[in-house]
PDB file of C-alpha atoms in Angstrom:
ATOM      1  CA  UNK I   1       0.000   0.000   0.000  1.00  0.00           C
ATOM      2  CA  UNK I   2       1.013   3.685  -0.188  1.00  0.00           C
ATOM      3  CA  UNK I   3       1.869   3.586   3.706  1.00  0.00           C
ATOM      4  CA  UNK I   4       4.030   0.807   3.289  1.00  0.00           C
ATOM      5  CA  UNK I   5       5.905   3.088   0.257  1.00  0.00           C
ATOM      6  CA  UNK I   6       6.139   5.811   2.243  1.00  0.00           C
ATOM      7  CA  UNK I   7       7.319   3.754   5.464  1.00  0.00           C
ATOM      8  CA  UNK I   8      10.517   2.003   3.392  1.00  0.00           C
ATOM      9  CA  UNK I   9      11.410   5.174   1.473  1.00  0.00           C
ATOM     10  CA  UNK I  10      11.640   7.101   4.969  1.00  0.00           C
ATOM     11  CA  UNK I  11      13.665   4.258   6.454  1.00  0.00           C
ATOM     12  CA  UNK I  12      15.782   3.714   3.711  1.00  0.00           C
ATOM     13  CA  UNK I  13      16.679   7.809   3.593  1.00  0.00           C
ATOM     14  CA  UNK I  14      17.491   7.123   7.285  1.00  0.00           C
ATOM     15  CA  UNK I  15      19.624   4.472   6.564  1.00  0.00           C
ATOM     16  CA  UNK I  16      21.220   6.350   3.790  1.00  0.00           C
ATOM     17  CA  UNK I  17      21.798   8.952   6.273  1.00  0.00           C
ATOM     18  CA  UNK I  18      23.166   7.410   9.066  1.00  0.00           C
ATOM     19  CA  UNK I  19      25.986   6.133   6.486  1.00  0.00           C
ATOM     20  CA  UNK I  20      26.878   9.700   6.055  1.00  0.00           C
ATOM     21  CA  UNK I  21      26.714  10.465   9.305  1.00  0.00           C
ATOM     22  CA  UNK I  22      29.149   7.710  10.059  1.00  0.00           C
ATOM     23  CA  UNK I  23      31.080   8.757   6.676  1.00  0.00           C
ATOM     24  CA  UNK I  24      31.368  12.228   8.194  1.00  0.00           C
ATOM     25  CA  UNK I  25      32.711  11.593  11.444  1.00  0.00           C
ATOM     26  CA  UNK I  26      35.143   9.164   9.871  1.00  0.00           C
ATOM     27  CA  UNK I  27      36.623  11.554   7.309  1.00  0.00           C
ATOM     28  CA  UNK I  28      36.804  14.461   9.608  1.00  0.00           C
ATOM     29  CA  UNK I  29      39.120  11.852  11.947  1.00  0.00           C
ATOM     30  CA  UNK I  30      41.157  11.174   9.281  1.00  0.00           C
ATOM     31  CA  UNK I  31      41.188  15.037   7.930  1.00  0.00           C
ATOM     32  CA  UNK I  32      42.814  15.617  11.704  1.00  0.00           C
ATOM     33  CA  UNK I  33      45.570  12.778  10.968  1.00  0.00           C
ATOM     34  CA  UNK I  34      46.571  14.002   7.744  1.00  0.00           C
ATOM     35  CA  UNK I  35      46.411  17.165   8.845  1.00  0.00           C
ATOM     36  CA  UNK I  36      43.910  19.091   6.493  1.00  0.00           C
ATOM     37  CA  UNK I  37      41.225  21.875   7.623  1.00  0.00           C
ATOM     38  CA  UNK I  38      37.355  20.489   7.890  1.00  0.00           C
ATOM     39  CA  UNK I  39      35.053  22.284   6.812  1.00  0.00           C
ATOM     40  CA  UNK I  40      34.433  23.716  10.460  1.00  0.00           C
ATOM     41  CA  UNK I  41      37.961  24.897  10.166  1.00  0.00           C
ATOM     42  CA  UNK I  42      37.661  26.287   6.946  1.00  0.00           C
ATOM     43  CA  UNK I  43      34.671  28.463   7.603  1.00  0.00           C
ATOM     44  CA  UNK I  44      35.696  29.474  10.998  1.00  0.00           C
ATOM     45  CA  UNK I  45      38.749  30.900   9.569  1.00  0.00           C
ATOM     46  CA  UNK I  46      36.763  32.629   6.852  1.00  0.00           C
ATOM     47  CA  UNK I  47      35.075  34.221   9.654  1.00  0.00           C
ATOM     48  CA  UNK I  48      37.816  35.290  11.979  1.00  0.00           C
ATOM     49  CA  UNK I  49      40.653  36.301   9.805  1.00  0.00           C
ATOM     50  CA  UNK I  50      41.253  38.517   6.649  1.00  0.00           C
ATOM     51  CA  UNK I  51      44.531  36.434   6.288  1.00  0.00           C
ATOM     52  CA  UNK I  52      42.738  32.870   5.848  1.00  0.00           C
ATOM     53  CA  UNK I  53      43.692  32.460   2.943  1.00  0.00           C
ATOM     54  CA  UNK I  54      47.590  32.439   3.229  1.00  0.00           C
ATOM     55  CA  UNK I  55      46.436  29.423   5.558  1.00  0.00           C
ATOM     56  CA  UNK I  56      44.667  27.451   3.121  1.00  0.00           C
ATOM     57  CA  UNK I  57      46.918  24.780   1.613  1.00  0.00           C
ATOM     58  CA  UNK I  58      46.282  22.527  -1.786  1.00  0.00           C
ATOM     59  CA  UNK I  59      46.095  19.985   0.378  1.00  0.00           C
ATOM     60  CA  UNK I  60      43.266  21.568   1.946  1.00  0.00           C
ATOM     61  CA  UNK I  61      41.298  22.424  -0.913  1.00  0.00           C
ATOM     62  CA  UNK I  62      41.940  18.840  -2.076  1.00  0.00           C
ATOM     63  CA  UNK I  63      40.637  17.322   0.518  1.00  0.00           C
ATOM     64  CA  UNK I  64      37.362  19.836   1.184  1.00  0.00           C
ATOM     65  CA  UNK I  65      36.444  19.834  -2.533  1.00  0.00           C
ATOM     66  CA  UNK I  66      37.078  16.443  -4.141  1.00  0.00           C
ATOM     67  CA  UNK I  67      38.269  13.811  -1.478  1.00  0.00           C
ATOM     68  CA  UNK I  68      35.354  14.581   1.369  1.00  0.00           C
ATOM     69  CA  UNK I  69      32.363  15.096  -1.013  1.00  0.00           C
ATOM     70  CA  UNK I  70      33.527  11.439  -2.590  1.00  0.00           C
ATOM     71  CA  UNK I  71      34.127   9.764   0.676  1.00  0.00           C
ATOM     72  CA  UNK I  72      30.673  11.328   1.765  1.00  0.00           C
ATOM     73  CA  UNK I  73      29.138   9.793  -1.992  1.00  0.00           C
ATOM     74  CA  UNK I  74      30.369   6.839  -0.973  1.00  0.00           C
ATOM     75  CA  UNK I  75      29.436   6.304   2.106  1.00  0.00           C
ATOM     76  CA  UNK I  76      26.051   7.150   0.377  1.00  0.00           C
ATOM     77  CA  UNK I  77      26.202   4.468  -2.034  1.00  0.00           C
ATOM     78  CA  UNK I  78      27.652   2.126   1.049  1.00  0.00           C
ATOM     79  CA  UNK I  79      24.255   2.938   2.944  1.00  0.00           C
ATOM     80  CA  UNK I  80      21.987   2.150   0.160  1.00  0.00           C
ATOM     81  CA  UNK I  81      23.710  -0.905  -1.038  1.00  0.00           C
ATOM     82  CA  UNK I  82      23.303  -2.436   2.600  1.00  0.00           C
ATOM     83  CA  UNK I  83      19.251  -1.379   2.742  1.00  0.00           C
ATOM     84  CA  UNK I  84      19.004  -2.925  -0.471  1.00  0.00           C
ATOM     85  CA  UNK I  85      20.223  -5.904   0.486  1.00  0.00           C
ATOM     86  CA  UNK I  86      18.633  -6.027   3.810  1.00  0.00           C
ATOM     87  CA  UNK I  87      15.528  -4.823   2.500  1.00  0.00           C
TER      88      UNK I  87
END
């Protein structure tokens, strides 16, 4: 029935989005190891300083730009793989 639609879709977003959540908090403890800004970092030093940007490495922009949004994707695609087969 429609219920039942609407009841796996909303579970299965969840699902998707715990993944993230989990993606997130992994990639921002392994942005600390390698030593690149998070996002928190890179905003809060938008905000404080005029000088931020003589902080901001390639590495940094490498990481906030192309290797978190993938890991994030992926984690994502990890999520809906697993409620797919669960479900």
């Amino acid at each position: 029935s429609n219920q039942s639609c609407l009841f796996l879709i909303m579970i299965r977003l969840y699902f998707i989005g715990f993944f993230i959540l989990i993606g997130a908090i992994a990639s921002n403890t392994l942005a600390a190891k390698v030593q690149c800004k998070t996002w928190y970092d890179f905003l809060q030093g938008m905000l404080e300083t005029f000088t931020f940007w003589n902080q901001v490495r390639l590495k940094d922009i490498i990481w906030l730009f192309f290797i978190y949004p993938f890991l994030l994707g992926l984690s994502a695609h990890i999520g809906n793989l697993l409620y797919q087969k669960i479900f």
